Amino acid sequence: MFDIGFWELVLISVVALVVLGPERLPHAIRSVSRFISSAKSMANNVKDEINHELKIQELQENLRKAEQMGMEDLSPELKSSVDELKKAAQEVQRPYAQKATETSKVEVETKPLSTESTAPADKKAE
């Protein structure tokens, strides 16, 4: 990756030992290893998200092709990808639909009907 050989690593470790000293060197090594592992983890997460988005884009393209073909003479692969895309679209829309209905219910419940109805609510809040 960085093209660092054995002798370069030995030189870096000797310089680190001289600069940091034997007491702080283990702590510095642990800190560097944690940083490297978190960077690798973040890179893997980004890679997984990109792969997921590419799969979604491929499914959308397959759906467009299917719509253009008239959905009659589809290959089995294309039919399965269309079904997967429809299921994914329904799953994505469900949480938003539930949140929208909950939000509208909360808005209706929190709107005061008159000034008289807000007075008891204020007393309850105290």
Short mmCIF file of C-alpha atoms in Angstrom, two decimals:
data_model
loop_
_atom_site.label_atom_id
_atom_site.label_comp_id
_atom_site.label_asym_id
_atom_site.label_seq_id
_atom_site.Cartn_x
_atom_site.Cartn_y
_atom_site.Cartn_z
CA MET A 1 0.00 0.00 0.00
CA PHE A 2 2.61 2.55 1.06
CA ASP A 3 5.53 0.43 -0.15
CA ILE A 4 7.30 0.49 3.21
CA GLY A 5 9.99 -2.16 3.60
CA PHE A 6 11.39 -3.87 6.66
CA TRP A 7 14.29 -1.47 7.14
CA GLU A 8 12.01 1.55 6.89
CA LEU A 9 9.82 0.09 9.64
CA VAL A 10 12.88 -0.54 11.80
CA LEU A 11 14.05 3.04 11.29
CA ILE A 12 10.58 4.43 12.13
CA SER A 13 10.38 2.30 15.29
CA VAL A 14 13.86 3.37 16.46
CA VAL A 15 13.04 7.05 15.89
CA ALA A 16 9.69 6.62 17.68
CA LEU A 17 11.43 4.92 20.60
CA VAL A 18 13.96 7.73 20.87
CA VAL A 19 11.38 10.53 20.52
CA LEU A 20 8.55 9.09 22.62
CA GLY A 21 10.52 6.98 25.04
CA PRO A 22 9.72 3.49 26.28
CA GLU A 23 6.90 4.66 28.59
CA ARG A 24 4.76 6.49 26.00
CA LEU A 25 5.51 4.27 22.99
CA PRO A 26 2.96 1.48 23.78
CA HIS A 27 0.21 4.07 24.27
CA ALA A 28 1.13 5.76 20.97
CA ILE A 29 1.10 2.40 19.15
CA ARG A 30 -2.36 1.61 20.55
CA SER A 31 -3.65 5.03 19.51
CA VAL A 32 -2.30 4.64 15.99
CA SER A 33 -3.74 1.13 15.68
CA ARG A 34 -7.17 2.35 16.85
CA PHE A 35 -7.06 5.16 14.29
CA ILE A 36 -6.11 2.74 11.51
CA SER A 37 -8.85 0.28 12.48
CA SER A 38 -11.48 3.03 12.61
CA ALA A 39 -10.34 4.30 9.20
CA LYS A 40 -10.59 0.77 7.76
CA SER A 41 -14.02 0.35 9.29
CA MET A 42 -15.21 3.64 7.84
CA ALA A 43 -13.82 2.71 4.41
CA ASN A 44 -15.60 -0.65 4.55
CA ASN A 45 -18.88 1.06 5.51
CA VAL A 46 -18.57 3.47 2.60
CA LYS A 47 -17.78 0.59 0.26
CA ASP A 48 -20.84 -1.35 1.47
CA GLU A 49 -23.10 1.69 1.02
CA ILE A 50 -21.79 2.26 -2.50
CA ASN A 51 -22.41 -1.40 -3.39
CA HIS A 52 -25.92 -1.13 -1.97
CA GLU A 53 -26.63 2.00 -4.00
CA LEU A 54 -25.27 0.35 -7.16
CA LYS A 55 -27.59 -2.62 -6.62
CA ILE A 56 -30.55 -0.27 -6.18
CA GLN A 57 -29.60 1.60 -9.34
CA GLU A 58 -29.33 -1.68 -11.25
CA LEU A 59 -32.78 -2.72 -10.03
CA GLN A 60 -34.22 0.62 -11.11
CA GLU A 61 -32.68 0.22 -14.56
CA ASN A 62 -34.16 -3.27 -14.81
CA LEU A 63 -37.56 -1.88 -13.85
CA ARG A 64 -37.31 0.79 -16.54
CA LYS A 65 -36.39 -1.86 -19.11
CA ALA A 66 -39.32 -3.96 -18.00
CA GLU A 67 -41.72 -1.04 -18.32
CA GLN A 68 -40.42 -0.30 -21.80
CA MET A 69 -40.87 -3.92 -22.84
CA GLY A 70 -44.46 -3.83 -21.67
CA MET A 71 -43.93 -6.30 -18.80
CA GLU A 72 -45.17 -9.18 -21.01
CA ASP A 73 -42.14 -11.01 -22.36
CA LEU A 74 -39.75 -10.74 -19.44
CA SER A 75 -36.94 -13.10 -18.61
CA PRO A 76 -37.17 -14.83 -15.22
CA GLU A 77 -34.20 -12.79 -13.95
CA LEU A 78 -35.89 -9.56 -14.89
CA LYS A 79 -39.20 -10.62 -13.30
CA SER A 80 -37.45 -11.47 -10.04
CA SER A 81 -35.59 -8.15 -10.00
CA VAL A 82 -38.85 -6.26 -10.68
CA ASP A 83 -40.51 -8.09 -7.79
CA GLU A 84 -37.55 -7.28 -5.52
CA LEU A 85 -37.71 -3.63 -6.48
CA LYS A 86 -41.44 -3.44 -5.82
CA LYS A 87 -40.98 -5.04 -2.39
CA ALA A 88 -38.11 -2.67 -1.57
CA ALA A 89 -40.19 0.34 -2.63
CA GLN A 90 -43.07 -0.77 -0.43
CA GLU A 91 -40.77 -1.31 2.56
CA VAL A 92 -39.24 2.13 2.10
CA GLN A 93 -42.63 3.83 1.86
CA ARG A 94 -44.12 2.12 4.92
CA PRO A 95 -42.10 3.94 7.61
CA TYR A 96 -42.68 7.31 5.96
CA ALA A 97 -46.41 6.67 5.63
CA GLN A 98 -46.61 5.68 9.31
CA LYS A 99 -44.64 8.75 10.40
CA ALA A 100 -46.83 11.01 8.30
CA THR A 101 -50.03 9.64 9.83
CA GLU A 102 -48.57 9.86 13.35
CA THR A 103 -47.47 13.45 12.73
CA SER A 104 -50.89 14.45 11.48
CA LYS A 105 -52.52 12.81 14.52
CA VAL A 106 -50.21 14.70 16.87
CA GLU A 107 -50.90 17.99 15.07
CA VAL A 108 -54.65 17.44 15.39
CA GLU A 109 -54.37 16.56 19.08
CA THR A 110 -52.15 19.53 19.93
CA LYS A 111 -54.19 22.21 18.17
CA PRO A 112 -56.28 24.13 20.71
CA LEU A 113 -59.98 24.37 19.95
CA SER A 114 -60.48 27.61 21.84
CA THR A 115 -58.78 29.76 24.44
CA GLU A 116 -60.76 28.04 27.18
CA SER A 117 -59.36 24.62 26.32
CA THR A 118 -55.76 25.83 26.63
CA ALA A 119 -56.19 27.11 30.20
CA PRO A 120 -56.63 23.65 31.81
CA ALA A 121 -53.70 22.32 29.76
CA ASP A 122 -51.50 25.11 31.12
CA LYS A 123 -52.53 24.30 34.66
CA LYS A 124 -51.73 20.61 34.11
CA ALA A 125 -48.28 21.48 32.79
CA GLU A 126 -47.46 23.41 35.99
#
